[in-house]
Amino acid sequence: MLQTAKTWARAVKRDVLAVYLAARDPRTPLPIRLLAMAVAAYALSPIDLIPDFIPVLGYLDDLLIVPLGILLVVRLIPPELLAEHRAAAARRSARPVSVAAAVLMIVLWLAAAVLLWRWLEGWLS
C-alpha cells in the first residue's frame, strides 16, 4: 500500500509539472491554458484555500482539490501534447540536484540568521 501511495505521489508531482508546462505552451487551447495556469499555481502555491493547521480539513485540499484539478486539466489537454509534456516533466524530475545552489542557499540563510541575531542582540540591550 505504501508503494502504491509513493507511485501515485510521483505521478501527481509529474502531472503538476506537465500541467504547468502545458499552461505555458501556445499549442494548448486558451481556455485550457487558463485553467491549467490556475491549477498549477494553486498546486505550487504555499497558500492553501484551507490552512493546513485546521485538523482534517487542512489537508483536504491537498488530498482532493489539487488531484481533482490536475485530473480535470489532464483530461482536457490534447493527448499528444500531454504525452510530450509528461515526458518533459519526467526528464526535468530526473535531473540531478545542484549541490552548489543548495550550499549557496544554506550560506544565505545562515548569513541572514547571523544578521538577525546581531540586530536583535543590539535592539534588546
XYZ file of C-alpha atoms in Angstrom:
125
model
C 0.000 0.000 0.000
C 2.869 2.377 0.803
C 4.467 1.670 -2.577
C 1.158 2.444 -4.307
C 0.931 5.770 -2.463
C 4.515 6.658 -3.435
C 3.851 5.807 -7.072
C 0.667 7.897 -7.024
C 2.514 10.829 -5.408
C 5.256 10.705 -8.061
C 2.615 10.658 -10.816
C 0.831 13.663 -9.284
C 4.142 15.529 -8.976
C 4.960 14.754 -12.618
C 1.486 15.797 -13.739
C 1.674 19.098 -11.824
C 4.826 19.924 -13.773
C 3.246 18.671 -17.018
C 0.185 20.878 -16.394
C 2.491 23.838 -15.729
C 4.359 23.177 -18.978
C 1.075 22.814 -20.889
C -0.135 26.123 -19.447
C 2.898 27.827 -20.973
C 2.563 26.091 -24.352
C 0.804 28.179 -27.025
C -0.433 24.962 -28.701
C -2.728 24.338 -25.717
C -6.186 25.884 -26.302
C -6.575 29.171 -24.398
C -9.412 28.130 -22.016
C -7.461 25.007 -21.040
C -4.282 27.087 -20.637
C -6.065 29.431 -18.223
C -7.444 26.521 -16.203
C -4.035 24.819 -16.257
C -2.386 28.017 -15.010
C -4.868 28.270 -12.147
C -4.460 24.610 -11.149
C -0.655 24.702 -11.393
C -0.488 27.975 -9.449
C -2.697 26.558 -6.687
C -0.782 23.260 -6.574
C 2.601 25.004 -6.392
C 1.484 27.847 -4.110
C 2.347 27.731 -0.416
C -1.012 29.380 0.317
C -3.919 26.951 0.654
C -7.642 27.514 0.395
C -7.969 25.740 3.758
C -4.940 26.301 6.049
C -3.099 23.097 6.989
C -3.293 23.802 10.733
C -7.063 23.156 10.710
C -7.458 19.489 11.743
C -8.538 17.131 8.943
C -9.919 19.892 6.697
C -6.463 21.447 6.367
C -5.209 18.568 4.270
C -8.454 18.128 2.357
C -7.350 20.464 -0.422
C -4.004 18.672 -0.730
C -5.713 15.290 -0.947
C -8.781 16.191 -3.017
C -8.811 19.623 -4.630
C -5.326 19.532 -6.171
C -5.557 15.971 -7.593
C -9.075 16.587 -8.938
C -7.980 19.843 -10.582
C -4.977 18.121 -12.118
C -7.162 15.227 -13.298
C -9.579 17.657 -14.949
C -6.834 19.566 -16.753
C -5.041 16.362 -17.797
C -8.274 15.095 -19.373
C -8.767 18.384 -21.255
C -5.245 18.680 -22.690
C -4.901 17.042 -26.121
C -3.331 13.562 -25.604
C -0.295 14.050 -27.870
C 0.507 17.353 -26.170
C 0.067 15.826 -22.721
C 2.404 12.943 -23.594
C 5.038 15.433 -24.718
C 4.747 17.480 -21.522
C 4.740 14.390 -19.298
C 7.975 13.253 -20.947
C 9.498 16.705 -20.436
C 8.350 16.699 -16.790
C 9.892 13.260 -16.231
C 13.188 14.455 -17.751
C 13.203 17.548 -15.528
C 12.450 15.469 -12.429
C 15.297 13.081 -13.233
C 17.876 15.870 -13.426
C 20.491 15.940 -10.698
C 20.113 18.462 -7.920
C 22.583 21.328 -7.852
C 24.770 20.984 -4.771
C 26.278 24.415 -5.393
C 22.830 26.031 -5.321
C 21.980 24.184 -2.098
C 25.223 25.348 -0.470
C 24.576 28.922 -1.623
C 21.067 28.880 -0.122
C 22.367 27.485 3.179
C 25.060 30.177 3.339
C 22.488 32.891 2.613
C 20.131 31.590 5.335
C 22.987 31.366 7.833
C 24.102 34.918 6.994
C 20.524 36.147 7.425
C 20.280 34.354 10.779
C 23.550 35.911 11.994
C 22.418 39.387 10.910
C 19.050 38.891 12.615
C 20.776 37.672 15.778
C 23.076 40.706 15.850
C 20.200 43.068 15.209
C 18.115 41.503 17.976
C 21.109 41.499 20.321
C 21.662 45.217 19.760
C 17.982 46.024 19.980
C 17.451 44.121 23.246
C 20.474 45.569 25.050
